[in-house]
Amino acid sequence: MTPARGVPDFEAEEFEAALGGRSNDNQLVQLIRIVKDRTEFADNELFGATRISYEIIDGLTVAANVGGRYAAQTREVFRTSFTLVDPEGLVVSQNNASNLIDRFDHRVVQRTRFTGDFSFNYKKRIRKGHNLELLGLYSRERFTRSTVDARASGFTSNEALVISNSLNPPVILGDKDFQTIASLLGRVQYNYQQKYLFSASIRRDGASVFPEANRYGLFPSVSFGYNIAKEKFFRILIPQRVINTFKIRYGYGQTGNSRINSFVF
């Protein structure tokens, strides 16, 4: 064991107070641990995205979006060993004054996310005031998360805190989780002079966290809207500069939830 370094001499009364006889803070031990213990963090992140779109014919546009993100977090905690000796040369163990067992904790967490979608969008003005928009979309997302935890103790030196240098067998734990979500979406939107509004969609979503027999679901939705601000009487009562949109809307839809742990089925 390595004795504490850089700690000045003090009288017996001060020693007793530092150990809790006259103070519950155990200030000397706290000081030693602040000086000798170390905690290190490292965060790294990389992400990017791109979009490509092309208008095939008037009103019909195809587009693709691709993106990704990688993040890694590392934490290392060094709890070094030291021996505190009283004025008579005896090792002090009360109130955990001496830390006889060193410890090194190492944790690495890695996360990735990749997304991509392909869509087509068609906009058409059928007649004066009649507007139609069609959307078709396919998207896919994949998330991964991996964690490695390692702990070791019994090092020959406080200056060589590396897992492979420990005298005692290290404890290493780890886990990995991933999830994939795929979606198909079709949507129709119609409005007349931006006054009467209609929208309907249906999507088929699937998530890898569910068993294969129950992995996909259909989720329809429909909505109707009425923008009163487009009526002449409304503009007479309230100027457009005060309120330019005032909608009444009714909608119905179904949604799903994939926020469950992986591999539970």
CSV table of C-alpha atoms in Angstrom, one decimal:
chain,number,residue,atom,x,y,z
A,1,MET,CA,0.0,0.0,0.0
A,2,THR,CA,1.2,3.5,-0.7
A,3,PRO,CA,1.1,6.0,2.2
A,4,ALA,CA,-0.6,9.3,1.7
A,5,ARG,CA,1.8,11.9,0.2
A,6,GLY,CA,2.0,15.6,0.7
A,7,VAL,CA,-0.1,15.5,4.0
A,8,PRO,CA,1.5,17.8,6.6
A,9,ASP,CA,2.1,16.8,10.2
A,10,PHE,CA,-0.5,17.7,12.8
A,11,GLU,CA,-1.1,17.4,16.5
A,12,ALA,CA,-3.1,14.5,18.0
A,13,GLU,CA,-6.1,16.8,18.7
A,14,GLU,CA,-6.2,17.8,15.0
A,15,PHE,CA,-5.8,14.2,14.0
A,16,GLU,CA,-8.8,13.2,16.2
A,17,ALA,CA,-10.9,16.0,14.9
A,18,ALA,CA,-10.1,15.0,11.3
A,19,LEU,CA,-11.2,11.4,12.0
A,20,GLY,CA,-14.6,12.5,13.3
A,21,GLY,CA,-13.9,12.8,17.0
A,22,ARG,CA,-14.7,16.5,16.9
A,23,SER,CA,-15.9,16.8,13.3
A,24,ASN,CA,-18.3,14.6,11.3
A,25,ASP,CA,-16.9,15.9,8.0
A,26,ASN,CA,-13.7,13.9,8.2
A,27,GLN,CA,-11.9,16.7,6.3
A,28,LEU,CA,-8.5,15.2,6.1
A,29,VAL,CA,-9.8,12.0,4.4
A,30,GLN,CA,-11.9,14.1,2.1
A,31,LEU,CA,-8.8,16.1,1.1
A,32,ILE,CA,-6.8,13.0,0.4
A,33,ARG,CA,-9.5,11.5,-1.8
A,34,ILE,CA,-9.9,14.8,-3.7
A,35,VAL,CA,-6.1,14.9,-4.4
A,36,LYS,CA,-5.6,11.2,-5.2
A,37,ASP,CA,-8.9,10.0,-6.8
A,38,ARG,CA,-9.5,10.8,-10.4
A,39,THR,CA,-12.6,10.8,-12.7
A,40,GLU,CA,-12.2,11.1,-16.5
A,41,PHE,CA,-15.0,11.6,-19.1
A,42,ALA,CA,-14.8,11.6,-22.8
A,43,ASP,CA,-17.7,12.3,-25.2
A,44,ASN,CA,-17.4,11.9,-29.0
A,45,GLU,CA,-20.2,12.4,-31.5
A,46,LEU,CA,-20.4,12.3,-35.3
A,47,PHE,CA,-23.5,13.0,-37.4
A,48,GLY,CA,-24.5,13.9,-40.9
A,49,ALA,CA,-27.5,14.1,-43.2
A,50,THR,CA,-28.2,14.7,-46.9
A,51,ARG,CA,-31.3,15.3,-49.0
A,52,ILE,CA,-31.9,14.8,-52.7
A,53,SER,CA,-35.0,15.9,-54.6
A,54,TYR,CA,-36.0,16.0,-58.2
A,55,GLU,CA,-39.2,17.2,-60.0
A,56,ILE,CA,-40.0,14.5,-62.6
A,57,ILE,CA,-43.0,16.4,-64.1
A,58,ASP,CA,-44.9,19.5,-63.2
A,59,GLY,CA,-46.2,19.0,-59.7
A,60,LEU,CA,-44.6,15.6,-59.1
A,61,THR,CA,-41.4,15.5,-56.9
A,62,VAL,CA,-39.4,12.6,-55.6
A,63,ALA,CA,-37.1,13.0,-52.7
A,64,ALA,CA,-34.7,10.9,-50.5
A,65,ASN,CA,-33.3,11.7,-47.1
A,66,VAL,CA,-30.5,9.8,-45.4
A,67,GLY,CA,-28.9,10.6,-42.1
A,68,GLY,CA,-26.8,9.0,-39.4
A,69,ARG,CA,-25.5,9.7,-35.9
A,70,TYR,CA,-22.8,8.0,-33.8
A,71,ALA,CA,-22.1,8.8,-30.2
A,72,ALA,CA,-19.6,7.3,-27.7
A,73,GLN,CA,-19.2,8.1,-24.1
A,74,THR,CA,-16.4,6.9,-21.9
A,75,ARG,CA,-16.1,7.2,-18.1
A,76,GLU,CA,-13.2,6.1,-15.9
A,77,VAL,CA,-13.2,6.4,-12.1
A,78,PHE,CA,-9.9,5.8,-10.3
A,79,ARG,CA,-10.2,5.1,-6.5
A,80,THR,CA,-6.6,4.8,-5.4
A,81,SER,CA,-5.5,3.2,-2.2
A,82,PHE,CA,-3.8,5.0,0.7
A,83,THR,CA,-3.0,4.3,4.3
A,84,LEU,CA,-3.5,6.9,7.1
A,85,VAL,CA,-1.2,6.5,10.1
A,86,ASP,CA,-1.8,8.1,13.5
A,87,PRO,CA,0.9,9.9,15.5
A,88,GLU,CA,1.8,6.6,17.1
A,89,GLY,CA,2.4,4.9,13.8
A,90,LEU,CA,-0.7,2.8,13.8
A,91,VAL,CA,-3.0,2.4,10.7
A,92,VAL,CA,-6.3,4.2,11.2
A,93,SER,CA,-9.3,2.3,10.0
A,94,GLN,CA,-12.2,4.0,11.9
A,95,ASN,CA,-14.7,6.1,9.8
A,96,ASN,CA,-13.1,4.5,6.7
A,97,ALA,CA,-10.1,6.9,7.2
A,98,SER,CA,-7.7,4.5,5.3
A,99,ASN,CA,-8.7,3.3,1.8
A,100,LEU,CA,-7.0,-0.1,1.7
A,101,ILE,CA,-8.6,-1.4,-1.4
A,102,ASP,CA,-8.1,0.4,-4.7
A,103,ARG,CA,-10.6,0.3,-7.5
A,104,PHE,CA,-10.9,1.2,-11.2
A,105,ASP,CA,-14.2,1.5,-13.0
A,106,HIS,CA,-14.4,1.8,-16.7
A,107,ARG,CA,-17.6,2.2,-18.7
A,108,VAL,CA,-18.1,2.7,-22.5
A,109,VAL,CA,-21.5,3.4,-24.0
A,110,GLN,CA,-21.9,3.6,-27.8
A,111,ARG,CA,-25.1,4.7,-29.7
A,112,THR,CA,-25.9,4.7,-33.4
A,113,ARG,CA,-28.9,5.9,-35.3
A,114,PHE,CA,-29.5,5.6,-39.1
A,115,THR,CA,-32.5,7.0,-40.8
A,116,GLY,CA,-33.6,7.0,-44.4
A,117,ASP,CA,-36.8,7.8,-46.3
A,118,PHE,CA,-38.0,7.9,-49.9
A,119,SER,CA,-41.1,9.9,-50.9
A,120,PHE,CA,-43.1,11.2,-53.8
A,121,ASN,CA,-45.3,14.3,-53.6
A,122,TYR,CA,-47.8,15.4,-56.1
A,123,LYS,CA,-49.6,18.8,-56.1
A,124,LYS,CA,-52.3,19.8,-58.5
A,125,ARG,CA,-54.7,22.6,-58.8
A,126,ILE,CA,-57.7,20.9,-60.4
A,127,ARG,CA,-59.9,24.0,-61.0
A,128,LYS,CA,-60.0,27.5,-59.6
A,129,GLY,CA,-59.8,27.1,-55.9
A,130,HIS,CA,-59.6,23.3,-55.8
A,131,ASN,CA,-56.2,22.0,-54.6
A,132,LEU,CA,-55.1,18.4,-54.3
A,133,GLU,CA,-51.9,16.9,-52.8
A,134,LEU,CA,-50.9,13.3,-52.7
A,135,LEU,CA,-48.0,11.9,-50.7
A,136,GLY,CA,-46.4,8.4,-50.6
A,137,LEU,CA,-43.5,7.7,-48.3
A,138,TYR,CA,-41.4,4.8,-47.1
A,139,SER,CA,-39.0,5.3,-44.1
A,140,ARG,CA,-36.7,3.1,-42.1
A,141,GLU,CA,-34.8,3.7,-38.8
A,142,ARG,CA,-32.3,1.6,-36.9
A,143,PHE,CA,-31.1,2.3,-33.4
A,144,THR,CA,-28.3,0.5,-31.6
A,145,ARG,CA,-26.9,0.8,-28.1
A,146,SER,CA,-24.1,-1.1,-26.5
A,147,THR,CA,-22.6,-0.9,-23.0
A,148,VAL,CA,-19.4,-2.3,-21.5
A,149,ASP,CA,-18.7,-2.1,-17.8
A,150,ALA,CA,-15.4,-3.3,-16.3
A,151,ARG,CA,-14.2,-3.1,-12.7
A,152,ALA,CA,-10.9,-4.2,-11.3
A,153,SER,CA,-9.0,-3.9,-8.0
A,154,GLY,CA,-5.7,-4.9,-6.4
A,155,PHE,CA,-3.2,-2.9,-8.4
A,156,THR,CA,0.6,-3.0,-7.7
A,157,SER,CA,0.8,0.8,-8.2
A,158,ASN,CA,-1.6,3.7,-8.1
A,159,GLU,CA,0.1,5.0,-11.2
A,160,ALA,CA,-0.7,2.0,-13.4
A,161,LEU,CA,-4.5,1.7,-13.1
A,162,VAL,CA,-5.1,-0.5,-16.2
A,163,ILE,CA,-7.5,-3.5,-16.1
A,164,SER,CA,-4.8,-5.9,-17.2
A,165,ASN,CA,-2.5,-4.9,-14.3
A,166,SER,CA,-5.0,-5.9,-11.5
A,167,LEU,CA,-4.1,-8.7,-9.2
A,168,ASN,CA,-7.7,-9.7,-8.7
A,169,PRO,CA,-9.8,-11.1,-11.6
A,170,PRO,CA,-11.7,-8.2,-13.2
A,171,VAL,CA,-15.5,-8.2,-13.5
A,172,ILE,CA,-16.7,-7.3,-17.0
A,173,LEU,CA,-20.4,-6.9,-17.9
A,174,GLY,CA,-22.0,-5.8,-21.1
A,175,ASP,CA,-25.3,-5.6,-23.0
A,176,LYS,CA,-26.5,-4.6,-26.5
A,177,ASP,CA,-29.8,-3.4,-27.7
A,178,PHE,CA,-31.1,-2.6,-31.1
A,179,GLN,CA,-34.4,-1.7,-32.7
A,180,THR,CA,-35.6,-1.3,-36.3
A,181,ILE,CA,-38.7,0.6,-37.4
A,182,ALA,CA,-40.1,0.6,-40.9
A,183,SER,CA,-43.1,2.6,-42.1
A,184,LEU,CA,-45.3,3.0,-45.2
A,185,LEU,CA,-47.5,6.1,-45.5
A,186,GLY,CA,-50.1,7.2,-47.9
A,187,ARG,CA,-51.9,10.6,-47.6
A,188,VAL,CA,-54.5,12.6,-49.5
A,189,GLN,CA,-55.1,16.3,-48.8
A,190,TYR,CA,-57.7,18.5,-50.4
A,191,ASN,CA,-58.9,22.1,-49.9
A,192,TYR,CA,-61.2,24.5,-51.6
A,193,GLN,CA,-59.9,28.1,-51.6
A,194,GLN,CA,-58.0,27.3,-48.3
A,195,LYS,CA,-61.4,27.4,-46.7
A,196,TYR,CA,-62.7,23.8,-46.6
A,197,LEU,CA,-60.1,21.3,-45.7
A,198,PHE,CA,-59.9,17.5,-45.8
A,199,SER,CA,-57.1,15.1,-45.1
A,200,ALA,CA,-56.9,11.3,-44.9
A,201,SER,CA,-53.9,9.0,-44.4
A,202,ILE,CA,-53.1,5.4,-43.6
A,203,ARG,CA,-49.8,4.1,-42.5
A,204,ARG,CA,-48.3,0.7,-41.8
A,205,ASP,CA,-45.7,0.6,-39.1
A,206,GLY,CA,-43.5,-2.2,-38.0
A,207,ALA,CA,-41.0,-2.5,-35.1
A,208,SER,CA,-38.5,-5.2,-34.4
A,209,VAL,CA,-39.3,-5.2,-30.6
A,210,PHE,CA,-42.5,-7.1,-31.3
A,211,PRO,CA,-42.8,-10.8,-32.2
A,212,GLU,CA,-42.9,-11.5,-36.0
A,213,ALA,CA,-46.6,-12.5,-35.9
A,214,ASN,CA,-47.6,-9.1,-34.4
A,215,ARG,CA,-44.9,-6.9,-35.7
A,216,TYR,CA,-46.9,-4.6,-38.1
A,217,GLY,CA,-50.0,-2.5,-37.6
A,218,LEU,CA,-52.3,-0.3,-39.7
A,219,PHE,CA,-53.0,3.2,-38.4
A,220,PRO,CA,-55.6,5.3,-40.3
A,221,SER,CA,-56.5,8.9,-39.7
A,222,VAL,CA,-59.0,11.5,-41.2
A,223,SER,CA,-59.7,15.1,-40.5
A,224,PHE,CA,-62.0,17.9,-41.6
A,225,GLY,CA,-61.4,21.6,-41.2
A,226,TYR,CA,-63.2,24.9,-41.8
A,227,ASN,CA,-61.2,28.1,-42.0
A,228,ILE,CA,-63.7,30.8,-41.0
A,229,ALA,CA,-61.2,33.5,-41.5
A,230,LYS,CA,-61.6,33.1,-45.3
A,231,GLU,CA,-65.3,34.1,-45.1
A,232,LYS,CA,-66.2,37.6,-46.2
A,233,PHE,CA,-68.3,38.3,-43.1
A,234,PHE,CA,-65.4,37.3,-40.8
A,235,ARG,CA,-63.1,39.8,-42.6
A,236,ILE,CA,-65.7,42.5,-42.2
A,237,LEU,CA,-65.9,41.8,-38.4
A,238,ILE,CA,-62.2,41.3,-37.8
A,239,PRO,CA,-59.5,42.7,-40.1
A,240,GLN,CA,-57.1,40.2,-41.6
A,241,ARG,CA,-54.1,42.0,-40.1
A,242,VAL,CA,-55.6,41.1,-36.6
A,243,ILE,CA,-56.5,37.4,-37.4
A,244,ASN,CA,-55.6,35.8,-40.7
A,245,THR,CA,-56.4,32.2,-39.8
A,246,PHE,CA,-59.2,30.8,-37.6
A,247,LYS,CA,-59.9,27.1,-38.1
A,248,ILE,CA,-62.4,24.7,-36.7
A,249,ARG,CA,-61.0,21.2,-37.1
A,250,TYR,CA,-62.2,17.7,-36.3
A,251,GLY,CA,-59.9,14.7,-36.6
A,252,TYR,CA,-59.7,11.0,-35.8
A,253,GLY,CA,-56.8,8.7,-35.9
A,254,GLN,CA,-55.0,5.7,-34.4
A,255,THR,CA,-51.4,5.5,-33.3
A,256,GLY,CA,-49.1,2.8,-32.1
A,257,ASN,CA,-46.4,2.6,-29.4
A,258,SER,CA,-43.1,0.8,-29.7
A,259,ARG,CA,-41.5,2.0,-26.5
A,260,ILE,CA,-40.9,-1.3,-24.9
A,261,ASN,CA,-37.7,-3.2,-24.1
A,262,SER,CA,-36.2,-5.4,-26.8
A,263,PHE,CA,-36.2,-9.2,-26.6
A,264,VAL,CA,-39.1,-9.4,-24.1
A,265,PHE,CA,-41.2,-11.7,-26.3
